[in-house]
Coordinates of N, CA and C in Angstrom, one line a residue:
I1 N 4.5 35.6 -14.6 CA 5.7 34.8 -14.5 C 6.4 35.0 -15.9
E2 N 7.7 35.3 -15.8 CA 8.5 35.4 -17.0 C 8.8 34.0 -17.6
S3 N 8.3 33.7 -18.7 CA 8.6 32.4 -19.3 C 9.9 32.4 -20.0
P4 N 10.6 31.3 -19.9 CA 12.0 31.2 -20.6 C 11.8 31.1 -22.1
K5 N 12.8 31.5 -22.8 CA 12.9 31.4 -24.2 C 13.7 30.2 -24.6
I6 N 13.1 29.3 -25.3 CA 13.7 28.0 -25.6 C 14.0 27.9 -27.1
K7 N 15.3 27.6 -27.4 CA 15.7 27.5 -28.8 C 15.6 26.0 -29.2
S8 N 15.9 25.1 -28.3 CA 15.8 23.6 -28.6 C 15.6 22.9 -27.3
Y9 N 15.2 21.6 -27.4 CA 14.9 20.8 -26.2 C 14.9 19.4 -26.6
F10 N 15.1 18.5 -25.6 CA 15.0 17.1 -25.7 C 13.5 16.7 -25.7
E11 N 13.2 15.8 -26.6 CA 11.8 15.3 -26.5 C 11.7 14.1 -25.5
L12 N 11.0 14.3 -24.5 CA 10.9 13.3 -23.4 C 9.8 12.3 -23.7
L13 N 10.1 11.0 -23.5 CA 9.0 10.0 -23.8 C 8.3 9.8 -22.5
T14 N 7.0 9.7 -22.6 CA 6.1 9.5 -21.4 C 5.6 8.1 -21.3
S15 N 5.2 7.7 -20.2 CA 4.6 6.4 -19.9 C 3.6 6.5 -18.8
E16 N 3.1 5.3 -18.4 CA 2.1 5.3 -17.3 C 2.7 5.7 -16.0
N17 N 4.0 5.7 -15.9 CA 4.7 6.0 -14.6 C 5.2 7.5 -14.6
T18 N 4.9 8.2 -15.6 CA 5.3 9.6 -15.7 C 4.2 10.6 -15.6
N19 N 4.5 11.8 -15.2 CA 3.5 12.8 -15.0 C 4.1 14.2 -15.4
S20 N 3.5 14.8 -16.3 CA 4.0 16.1 -16.8 C 3.7 17.2 -15.8
I21 N 4.7 17.9 -15.3 CA 4.6 18.9 -14.3 C 4.4 20.3 -15.0
I22 N 5.2 20.6 -16.0 CA 5.1 21.8 -16.8 C 5.2 21.3 -18.3
T23 N 4.4 21.9 -19.2 CA 4.4 21.5 -20.6 C 4.7 22.8 -21.4
L24 N 5.3 22.6 -22.6 CA 5.6 23.7 -23.5 C 4.3 24.0 -24.2
T25 N 4.3 25.1 -25.0 CA 3.2 25.6 -25.7 C 2.7 24.6 -26.8
N26 N 3.6 23.7 -27.2 CA 3.2 22.7 -28.2 C 2.7 21.4 -27.5
G27 N 2.6 21.4 -26.2 CA 2.1 20.2 -25.5 C 3.2 19.2 -25.1
Q28 N 4.4 19.4 -25.5 CA 5.5 18.6 -25.1 C 5.9 18.9 -23.6
P29 N 6.3 17.8 -22.9 CA 6.7 18.1 -21.4 C 8.0 18.9 -21.3
F30 N 7.9 19.9 -20.5 CA 9.1 20.7 -20.1 C 9.8 20.1 -18.9
L31 N 9.0 19.8 -17.8 CA 9.4 19.1 -16.6 C 8.6 17.9 -16.5
L32 N 9.2 16.8 -16.2 CA 8.5 15.5 -16.2 C 8.9 14.8 -14.9
E33 N 7.9 14.3 -14.2 CA 8.2 13.4 -13.0 C 8.0 12.0 -13.4
T34 N 8.9 11.1 -13.0 CA 8.8 9.7 -13.2 C 9.2 9.0 -11.9
K35 N 8.5 7.9 -11.7 CA 8.7 7.0 -10.5 C 9.8 6.0 -10.9
V36 N 10.8 5.9 -10.0 CA 11.8 4.9 -10.1 C 12.0 4.1 -8.8
S37 N 11.7 2.8 -8.8 CA 11.7 2.0 -7.6 C 10.8 2.7 -6.6
G38 N 11.4 3.0 -5.4 CA 10.5 3.6 -4.3 C 10.6 5.1 -4.3
G39 N 11.3 5.7 -5.3 CA 11.4 7.1 -5.3 C 10.9 7.8 -6.6
K40 N 11.3 9.0 -6.8 CA 10.9 9.7 -8.0 C 12.0 10.7 -8.5
I41 N 11.9 11.0 -9.8 CA 12.9 11.8 -10.4 C 12.2 12.9 -11.2
I42 N 12.7 14.1 -11.2 CA 12.2 15.2 -12.1 C 13.2 15.4 -13.2
I43 N 12.7 15.3 -14.4 CA 13.6 15.4 -15.6 C 13.2 16.7 -16.4
S44 N 14.2 17.4 -16.8 CA 14.0 18.6 -17.6 C 14.3 18.3 -19.1
S45 N 13.5 18.9 -19.9 CA 13.8 18.7 -21.4 C 14.9 19.7 -21.9
V46 N 15.4 20.5 -21.1 CA 16.5 21.4 -21.4 C 17.6 21.3 -20.4
S47 N 18.9 21.6 -20.8 CA 20.0 21.5 -20.0 C 20.1 22.7 -19.1
A48 N 21.0 22.6 -18.1 CA 21.1 23.7 -17.1 C 22.2 24.7 -17.6
T49 N 22.4 24.8 -19.0 CA 23.3 25.8 -19.6 C 22.4 26.6 -20.5
D50 N 23.0 27.7 -21.1 CA 22.3 28.6 -22.0 C 22.4 28.1 -23.4
D51 N 22.8 26.9 -23.7 CA 22.9 26.4 -25.0 C 21.5 26.2 -25.6
F52 N 20.6 25.7 -24.8 CA 19.2 25.4 -25.3 C 18.2 26.5 -25.0
T53 N 18.4 27.3 -23.9 CA 17.5 28.2 -23.4 C 18.1 29.2 -22.5
D54 N 17.3 30.2 -22.2 CA 17.8 31.2 -21.1 C 17.2 30.8 -19.8
F55 N 16.6 29.6 -19.7 CA 16.0 29.2 -18.4 C 16.9 29.3 -17.2
P56 N 18.2 28.9 -17.3 CA 19.1 29.1 -16.1 C 19.3 30.5 -15.6
L57 N 19.0 31.5 -16.6 CA 19.2 32.9 -16.2 C 17.8 33.5 -15.9
N58 N 16.8 32.7 -15.9 CA 15.4 33.2 -15.7 C 15.1 33.3 -14.2
T59 N 14.2 34.3 -13.8 CA 13.9 34.5 -12.4 C 13.3 33.3 -11.7
I60 N 12.6 32.4 -12.5 CA 11.9 31.3 -11.9 C 12.9 30.1 -11.7
F61 N 14.1 30.2 -12.2 CA 15.0 29.0 -12.2 C 15.3 28.6 -10.7
A62 N 15.8 29.5 -10.0 CA 16.2 29.2 -8.6 C 15.0 28.7 -7.7
P63 N 13.9 29.4 -7.7 CA 12.8 29.0 -6.9 C 12.3 27.6 -7.3
L64 N 12.3 27.3 -8.7 CA 11.8 26.0 -9.1 C 12.8 24.9 -8.7
I65 N 14.1 25.2 -8.7 CA 15.1 24.1 -8.3 C 14.9 23.9 -6.8
I66 N 14.7 24.9 -6.0 CA 14.6 24.8 -4.5 C 13.3 24.0 -4.2
R67 N 12.2 24.3 -4.9 CA 10.9 23.6 -4.6 C 11.0 22.2 -5.1
S68 N 11.7 21.9 -6.2 CA 11.9 20.5 -6.6 C 12.7 19.7 -5.6
V69 N 13.7 20.3 -5.0 CA 14.5 19.6 -4.0 C 13.6 19.2 -2.8
Y70 N 12.8 20.2 -2.4 CA 11.9 20.0 -1.2 C 10.9 18.8 -1.6
Y71 N 10.4 18.9 -2.8 CA 9.4 17.9 -3.2 C 10.0 16.5 -3.3
L72 N 11.2 16.4 -3.8 CA 11.8 15.1 -4.0 C 12.4 14.5 -2.7
S73 N 12.6 15.4 -1.7 CA 13.2 14.9 -0.5 C 12.2 14.4 0.5
N74 N 10.9 14.6 0.3 CA 9.9 14.0 1.2 C 9.2 12.8 0.5
N75 N 8.4 12.1 1.3 CA 7.7 10.9 0.8 C 6.3 11.2 0.4
F76 N 5.9 12.5 0.3 CA 4.5 12.8 -0.1 C 4.3 12.5 -1.5
D77 N 3.2 11.8 -1.8 CA 2.7 11.6 -3.1 C 1.2 11.9 -3.2
F78 N 0.8 12.3 -4.3 CA -0.6 12.7 -4.5 C -1.5 11.4 -4.2
Q79 N -2.4 11.6 -3.3 CA -3.2 10.4 -2.9 C -4.6 10.6 -3.5
K80 N -4.9 9.7 -4.4 CA -6.1 9.8 -5.2 C -7.3 9.2 -4.4
T81 N -7.1 8.2 -3.6 CA -8.2 7.6 -2.8 C -7.7 7.4 -1.3
S82 N -8.7 7.5 -0.4 CA -8.4 7.3 1.0 C -8.9 5.9 1.4
I83 N -8.1 5.1 2.0 CA -8.4 3.7 2.3 C -8.6 3.5 3.8
I84 N -9.7 2.7 4.1 CA -9.9 2.4 5.5 C -8.8 1.6 6.0
G85 N -8.4 1.9 7.3 CA -7.3 1.2 7.9 C -6.0 1.9 7.8
N86 N -5.9 2.9 7.0 CA -4.7 3.7 6.7 C -4.7 5.1 7.4
S87 N -3.6 5.7 7.6 CA -3.5 7.1 7.9 C -3.5 7.8 6.6
N88 N -4.6 8.6 6.3 CA -4.8 9.2 5.0 C -4.4 10.7 5.0
I89 N -3.9 11.1 3.9 CA -3.7 12.6 3.6 C -4.9 13.2 2.9
L90 N -5.5 14.2 3.5 CA -6.7 14.7 3.0 C -6.5 16.2 2.6
S91 N -7.1 16.5 1.5 CA -7.0 17.9 1.0 C -8.2 18.7 1.7
V92 N -7.9 19.8 2.4 CA -8.9 20.5 3.1 C -8.8 22.0 2.7
K93 N -8.8 22.3 1.5 CA -8.6 23.7 1.0 C -9.8 24.5 1.5
G94 N -9.6 25.7 2.0 CA -10.7 26.5 2.5 C -11.1 26.3 4.0
I95 N -10.4 25.3 4.6 CA -10.7 25.0 6.0 C -9.6 25.6 6.9
S96 N -10.0 26.2 8.0 CA -9.0 26.6 9.0 C -8.6 25.5 9.9
N97 N -9.0 25.6 11.2 CA -8.8 24.4 12.1 C -10.1 23.6 12.1
V98 N -9.9 22.2 12.0 CA -11.0 21.3 11.9 C -11.6 21.2 13.3
S99 N -12.9 21.4 13.4 CA -13.7 21.3 14.7 C -14.4 20.0 14.8
D100 N -15.2 19.6 13.7 CA -16.0 18.4 13.7 C -15.8 17.6 12.5
I101 N -16.0 16.3 12.6 CA -16.1 15.4 11.5 C -17.4 14.7 11.6
I102 N -18.2 14.8 10.5 CA -19.5 14.1 10.4 C -19.3 12.8 9.7
L103 N -19.7 11.7 10.4 CA -19.5 10.3 9.9 C -20.6 10.0 8.9
P104 N -20.5 8.9 8.2 CA -21.5 8.5 7.2 C -22.9 8.3 7.8
D105 N -22.9 7.9 9.1 CA -24.3 7.7 9.7 C -24.8 9.1 10.3
R106 N -24.1 10.2 9.9 CA -24.5 11.5 10.3 C -24.2 11.9 11.8
S107 N -23.5 11.0 12.5 CA -23.1 11.3 13.9 C -21.9 12.2 13.8
V108 N -21.6 13.0 14.8 CA -20.6 14.0 14.8 C -19.6 13.7 15.9
I109 N -18.3 13.8 15.6 CA -17.2 13.6 16.5 C -16.4 14.9 16.5
K110 N -15.8 15.2 17.6 CA -14.9 16.3 17.7 C -13.5 15.9 17.3
S111 N -12.8 16.6 16.4 CA -11.6 16.2 15.9 C -10.4 16.6 16.7
G112 N -10.3 17.8 17.1 CA -9.1 18.3 17.8 C -7.9 18.5 16.9
I113 N -8.1 18.5 15.5 CA -7.1 18.7 14.6 C -6.8 20.2 14.4
T114 N -5.6 20.7 14.6 CA -5.3 22.1 14.4 C -4.1 22.2 13.4
F115 N -4.0 23.3 12.8 CA -3.0 23.6 11.8 C -1.8 24.3 12.4
N116 N -0.6 23.9 12.2 CA 0.5 24.6 12.7 C 0.8 25.9 11.9
T117 N 0.5 25.8 10.6 CA 0.7 27.0 9.7 C -0.7 27.4 9.1
P118 N -1.1 28.6 9.3 CA -2.4 29.0 8.6 C -2.3 28.8 7.1
G119 N -3.5 28.4 6.6 CA -3.6 28.2 5.2 C -3.1 26.9 4.7
E120 N -2.8 25.9 5.5 CA -2.4 24.6 5.1 C -3.5 24.0 4.3
N121 N -3.1 23.2 3.3 CA -4.1 22.6 2.4 C -4.3 21.1 2.7
Y122 N -3.5 20.5 3.5 CA -3.6 19.1 3.7 C -3.5 18.8 5.2
I123 N -4.2 17.7 5.6 CA -4.0 17.2 7.0 C -3.8 15.7 6.9
I124 N -3.1 15.1 7.9 CA -3.0 13.7 8.1 C -4.1 13.2 9.0
L125 N -5.0 12.3 8.5 CA -6.0 11.8 9.3 C -5.7 10.4 9.8
P126 N -5.3 10.2 11.1 CA -4.9 8.9 11.5 C -6.1 7.9 11.6
Y127 N -5.8 6.7 11.5 CA -6.9 5.7 11.5 C -7.4 5.6 13.0
S128 N -8.7 5.5 13.1 CA -9.3 5.2 14.4 C -10.6 4.4 14.2
E129 N -11.2 4.0 15.3 CA -12.4 3.2 15.2 C -13.5 4.0 14.6
N130 N -13.5 5.3 14.7 CA -14.5 6.1 14.1 C -14.4 6.2 12.6
M131 N -13.2 5.9 12.1 CA -12.9 5.9 10.6 C -12.9 4.5 10.0
S132 N -13.7 3.6 10.5 CA -13.7 2.2 10.1 C -14.9 1.9 9.2
E133 N -15.7 2.8 8.8 CA -16.9 2.6 7.9 C -16.7 3.2 6.6
I134 N -17.1 2.4 5.6 CA -17.0 2.9 4.2 C -18.1 4.0 4.0
G135 N -17.8 5.1 3.3 CA -18.8 6.1 3.1 C -18.2 7.5 2.9
N136 N -19.1 8.5 2.9 CA -18.7 9.9 2.8 C -18.6 10.6 4.1
Y137 N -17.6 11.3 4.3 CA -17.4 12.1 5.6 C -17.3 13.6 5.3
T138 N -17.7 14.4 6.3 CA -17.6 15.8 6.1 C -16.8 16.4 7.2
I139 N -15.9 17.3 6.8 CA -15.0 18.0 7.8 C -15.6 19.4 7.9
K140 N -15.7 19.9 9.1 CA -16.2 21.3 9.4 C -15.2 22.0 10.3
D141 N -15.1 23.3 10.0 CA -14.3 24.1 10.9 C -15.2 25.1 11.7
S142 N -14.6 25.8 12.6 CA -15.4 26.7 13.5 C -16.1 27.8 12.8
T143 N -15.7 28.1 11.6 CA -16.4 29.2 10.8 C -17.5 28.7 10.0
G144 N -17.7 27.4 10.0 CA -18.9 26.8 9.2 C -18.5 26.3 7.8
N145 N -17.2 26.4 7.4 CA -16.8 25.9 6.1 C -16.7 24.4 6.2
N146 N -17.1 23.7 5.0 CA -17.1 22.3 4.9 C -16.1 21.8 3.9
S147 N -15.6 20.6 4.1 CA -14.8 19.9 3.1 C -15.2 18.4 3.2
F148 N -15.2 17.7 2.1 CA -15.7 16.3 2.0 C -14.6 15.3 1.6
F149 N -14.7 14.1 2.1 CA -13.8 13.0 1.7 C -14.5 11.7 1.8
S150 N -14.1 10.7 1.1 CA -14.6 9.4 1.2 C -13.6 8.4 1.6
L151 N -14.0 7.4 2.3 CA -13.1 6.2 2.7 C -13.6 5.0 2.0
N152 N -12.7 4.3 1.4 CA -13.0 3.1 0.5 C -12.2 1.9 1.0
N153 N -12.7 0.7 0.6 CA -11.9 -0.5 0.8 C -10.7 -0.5 0.0
S154 N -9.7 -1.3 0.5 CA -8.4 -1.4 -0.3 C -8.7 -2.1 -1.6
P155 N -8.1 -1.5 -2.7 CA -8.3 -2.2 -4.0 C -7.7 -3.6 -4.1
L156 N -6.8 -3.9 -3.1 CA -6.2 -5.2 -3.1 C -7.2 -6.3 -2.9
E157 N -8.4 -5.9 -2.2 CA -9.4 -6.9 -2.0 C -10.1 -7.4 -3.3
S158 N -10.0 -6.6 -4.3 CA -10.6 -6.9 -5.6 C -9.6 -7.4 -6.6
N159 N -8.4 -7.7 -6.1 CA -7.3 -8.3 -7.0 C -7.6 -9.7 -7.3
P160 N -7.9 -10.1 -8.6 CA -8.3 -11.5 -8.9 C -7.1 -12.5 -8.9
S161 N -5.9 -12.0 -8.8 CA -4.7 -12.9 -8.9 C -4.7 -13.7 -7.6
T162 N -4.2 -14.9 -7.7 CA -4.0 -15.8 -6.5 C -2.6 -16.2 -6.3
L163 N -2.3 -16.6 -5.1 CA -0.9 -17.0 -4.8 C -0.8 -18.5 -5.0
S164 N 0.4 -19.0 -5.3 CA 0.6 -20.4 -5.4 C 0.8 -21.0 -4.0
K165 N 0.7 -22.3 -3.9 CA 0.8 -23.0 -2.6 C 2.2 -22.7 -2.0
E166 N 3.2 -22.6 -2.8 CA 4.6 -22.3 -2.2 C 4.6 -20.9 -1.6
E167 N 4.0 -20.0 -2.3 CA 3.9 -18.6 -1.8 C 3.1 -18.5 -0.5
I168 N 2.0 -19.2 -0.5 CA 1.2 -19.2 0.7 C 1.9 -19.8 1.9
I169 N 2.6 -20.9 1.7 CA 3.4 -21.5 2.8 C 4.5 -20.6 3.3
E170 N 5.2 -19.9 2.3 CA 6.2 -19.0 2.7 C 5.7 -17.8 3.5
Y171 N 4.5 -17.4 3.1 CA 3.9 -16.2 3.8 C 3.6 -16.6 5.2
F172 N 3.1 -17.8 5.5 CA 2.8 -18.2 6.9 C 4.0 -18.5 7.6
K173 N 5.1 -19.0 7.0 CA 6.3 -19.2 7.7 C 6.9 -17.9 8.2
Q174 N 6.8 -16.9 7.4 CA 7.3 -15.6 7.8 C 6.6 -15.0 9.0
N175 N 5.3 -15.5 9.2 CA 4.5 -15.1 10.3 C 4.5 -16.2 11.4
K176 N 5.5 -17.1 11.4 CA 5.7 -18.1 12.5 C 4.6 -19.1 12.5
I177 N 3.9 -19.4 11.4 CA 2.9 -20.4 11.4 C 3.4 -21.5 10.5
Q178 N 3.6 -22.7 11.0 CA 4.2 -23.8 10.3 C 3.2 -24.8 9.8
N179 N 2.1 -25.1 10.6 CA 1.2 -26.2 10.2 C 0.1 -25.7 9.3
V180 N 0.4 -25.7 8.0 CA -0.6 -25.2 7.0 C -1.1 -26.4 6.2
K181 N -2.4 -26.5 6.0 CA -3.0 -27.6 5.2 C -3.8 -27.0 4.1
F182 N -3.7 -27.7 2.9 CA -4.5 -27.3 1.8 C -5.7 -28.3 1.6
I183 N -6.9 -27.8 1.5 CA -8.1 -28.7 1.4 C -8.6 -28.5 0.0
D184 N -8.5 -29.5 -0.8 CA -9.0 -29.3 -2.2 C -10.5 -29.5 -2.4
D185 N -11.1 -30.3 -1.5 CA -12.5 -30.6 -1.5 C -13.2 -29.9 -0.4
A186 N -14.1 -29.0 -0.7 CA -14.8 -28.2 0.4 C -15.5 -29.2 1.3
G187 N -15.9 -30.3 0.8 CA -16.7 -31.3 1.7 C -15.8 -31.9 2.8
N188 N -14.5 -31.7 2.7 CA -13.6 -32.3 3.7 C -13.3 -31.3 4.9
I189 N -13.8 -30.1 4.7 CA -13.5 -29.0 5.7 C -14.0 -29.4 7.1
P190 N -15.3 -29.9 7.3 CA -15.7 -30.2 8.6 C -14.8 -31.3 9.3
G191 N -14.4 -32.3 8.5 CA -13.6 -33.4 9.1 C -12.2 -32.9 9.5
V192 N -11.6 -32.0 8.7 CA -10.3 -31.4 9.1 C -10.4 -30.5 10.3
V193 N -11.5 -29.7 10.4 CA -11.7 -28.9 11.5 C -11.9 -29.7 12.8
N194 N -12.7 -30.8 12.7 CA -12.9 -31.6 13.9 C -11.6 -32.3 14.3
Q195 N -10.9 -32.7 13.3 CA -9.6 -33.4 13.7 C -8.6 -32.4 14.3
S196 N -8.6 -31.2 13.9 CA -7.7 -30.2 14.5 C -8.1 -29.9 15.9
G197 N -9.4 -30.0 16.2 CA -9.9 -29.8 17.6 C -9.7 -30.9 18.5
E198 N -9.8 -32.2 18.0 CA -9.6 -33.4 18.8 C -8.2 -33.8 18.9
G199 N -7.3 -33.4 18.0 CA -6.0 -33.8 18.0 C -5.8 -35.0 17.0
L200 N -4.6 -35.4 16.8 CA -4.3 -36.5 15.9 C -4.6 -37.8 16.4
S201 N -5.4 -38.6 15.7 CA -5.7 -40.0 16.1 C -4.5 -40.9 16.0
L202 N -4.1 -41.6 17.1 CA -2.9 -42.4 17.1 C -3.2 -43.9 17.1
W203 N -4.5 -44.3 17.1 CA -4.7 -45.7 17.2 C -4.1 -46.5 16.1
K204 N -4.1 -46.0 14.9 CA -3.5 -46.7 13.8 C -2.0 -47.0 14.0
Y205 N -1.3 -46.0 14.6 CA 0.1 -46.2 14.8 C 0.4 -47.3 15.9
F206 N -0.5 -47.2 16.9 CA -0.4 -48.2 18.0 C -0.7 -49.6 17.5
L207 N -1.6 -49.8 16.6 CA -2.0 -51.1 16.0 C -0.8 -51.6 15.2
I208 N -0.2 -50.7 14.4 CA 0.9 -51.2 13.6 C 2.1 -51.6 14.5
G209 N 2.3 -50.8 15.5 CA 3.4 -51.2 16.5 C 3.1 -52.5 17.2
A210 N 1.8 -52.8 17.5 CA 1.5 -54.1 18.2 C 1.7 -55.2 17.2
V211 N 1.4 -55.1 16.0 CA 1.6 -56.1 15.0 C 3.0 -56.4 14.8
L212 N 3.9 -55.4 14.7 CA 5.3 -55.6 14.5 C 5.9 -56.3 15.7
L213 N 5.5 -55.9 16.9 CA 6.0 -56.6 18.2 C 5.6 -58.1 18.2
L214 N 4.3 -58.3 17.7 CA 3.9 -59.7 17.7 C 4.7 -60.6 16.7
I215 N 5.0 -60.0 15.6 CA 5.8 -60.7 14.6 C 7.2 -60.9 15.1
A216 N 7.8 -59.9 15.8 CA 9.1 -60.1 16.4 C 9.1 -61.1 17.4
E217 N 8.0 -61.2 18.2 CA 8.0 -62.2 19.3 C 7.9 -63.6 18.7
Q218 N 7.1 -63.8 17.6 CA 7.1 -65.1 17.0 C 8.4 -65.6 16.4
L219 N 9.1 -64.6 15.8 CA 10.4 -64.9 15.2 C 11.4 -65.3 16.3
L220 N 11.3 -64.5 17.4 CA 12.3 -64.8 18.5 C 12.0 -66.2 19.1
S221 N 10.7 -66.6 19.3 CA 10.3 -67.9 19.8 C 10.7 -69.0 18.9
K222 N 10.6 -68.8 17.6 CA 11.0 -69.9 16.7 C 12.5 -70.1 16.7
K223 N 13.2 -69.0 16.8 CA 14.7 -69.1 16.9 C 15.1 -69.8 18.1
L224 N 14.5 -69.5 19.2 CA 14.8 -70.2 20.5 C 14.5 -71.7 20.4
E225 N 13.4 -72.1 19.8 CA 13.0 -73.5 19.6 C 14.0 -74.2 18.8
D226 N 14.5 -73.6 17.7 CA 15.5 -74.3 16.8 C 16.8 -74.5 17.5
S227 N 17.2 -73.6 18.4 CA 18.4 -73.7 19.1 C 18.3 -74.8 20.2

């Protein structure tokens, strides 16, 4: 590949949200990918003119621009871990059409996954009941080649942060659940559960109503006697 000649460039600042795609010989990023909101941007350290470099005149310029457009126009992102319950993107380099998938318990299922284009490196593995166990899986093709992947629990299950009461109530409201109770003492849980099963006890309200009616009757009787 013919490398471009660079006379000057902008020094790009990196962060945890950036990834260097191409670097210069001094280690500085030449092309940098950064995530912005729900999308991504590719930033070049040189302009698209010949003031800084001969890159716009280089043979790799047009292919690189076209491939960047294709990359930015899809929603694919490098998937570092595969999560149970998701449809996962798996790297299957060296595999032709997938014939079998060996589960963590060493049982074998037929996949039926075929590639539309020979030499594809990735497949989308949809979630199924067979893919509900944590562990290591093996993908095999008809020629005997193997590829391996692991399914893990969602990292959100290990998130130590907690929601406030207001956030919890709002969450359940969005899911059409209105009657939410907070129990501060674990010892009160059996009583709350029994009450929810038996319904709300109304005898206290009837007693208060009877006392109010009795008082009203006495006041009305006294008023009639005075008249």
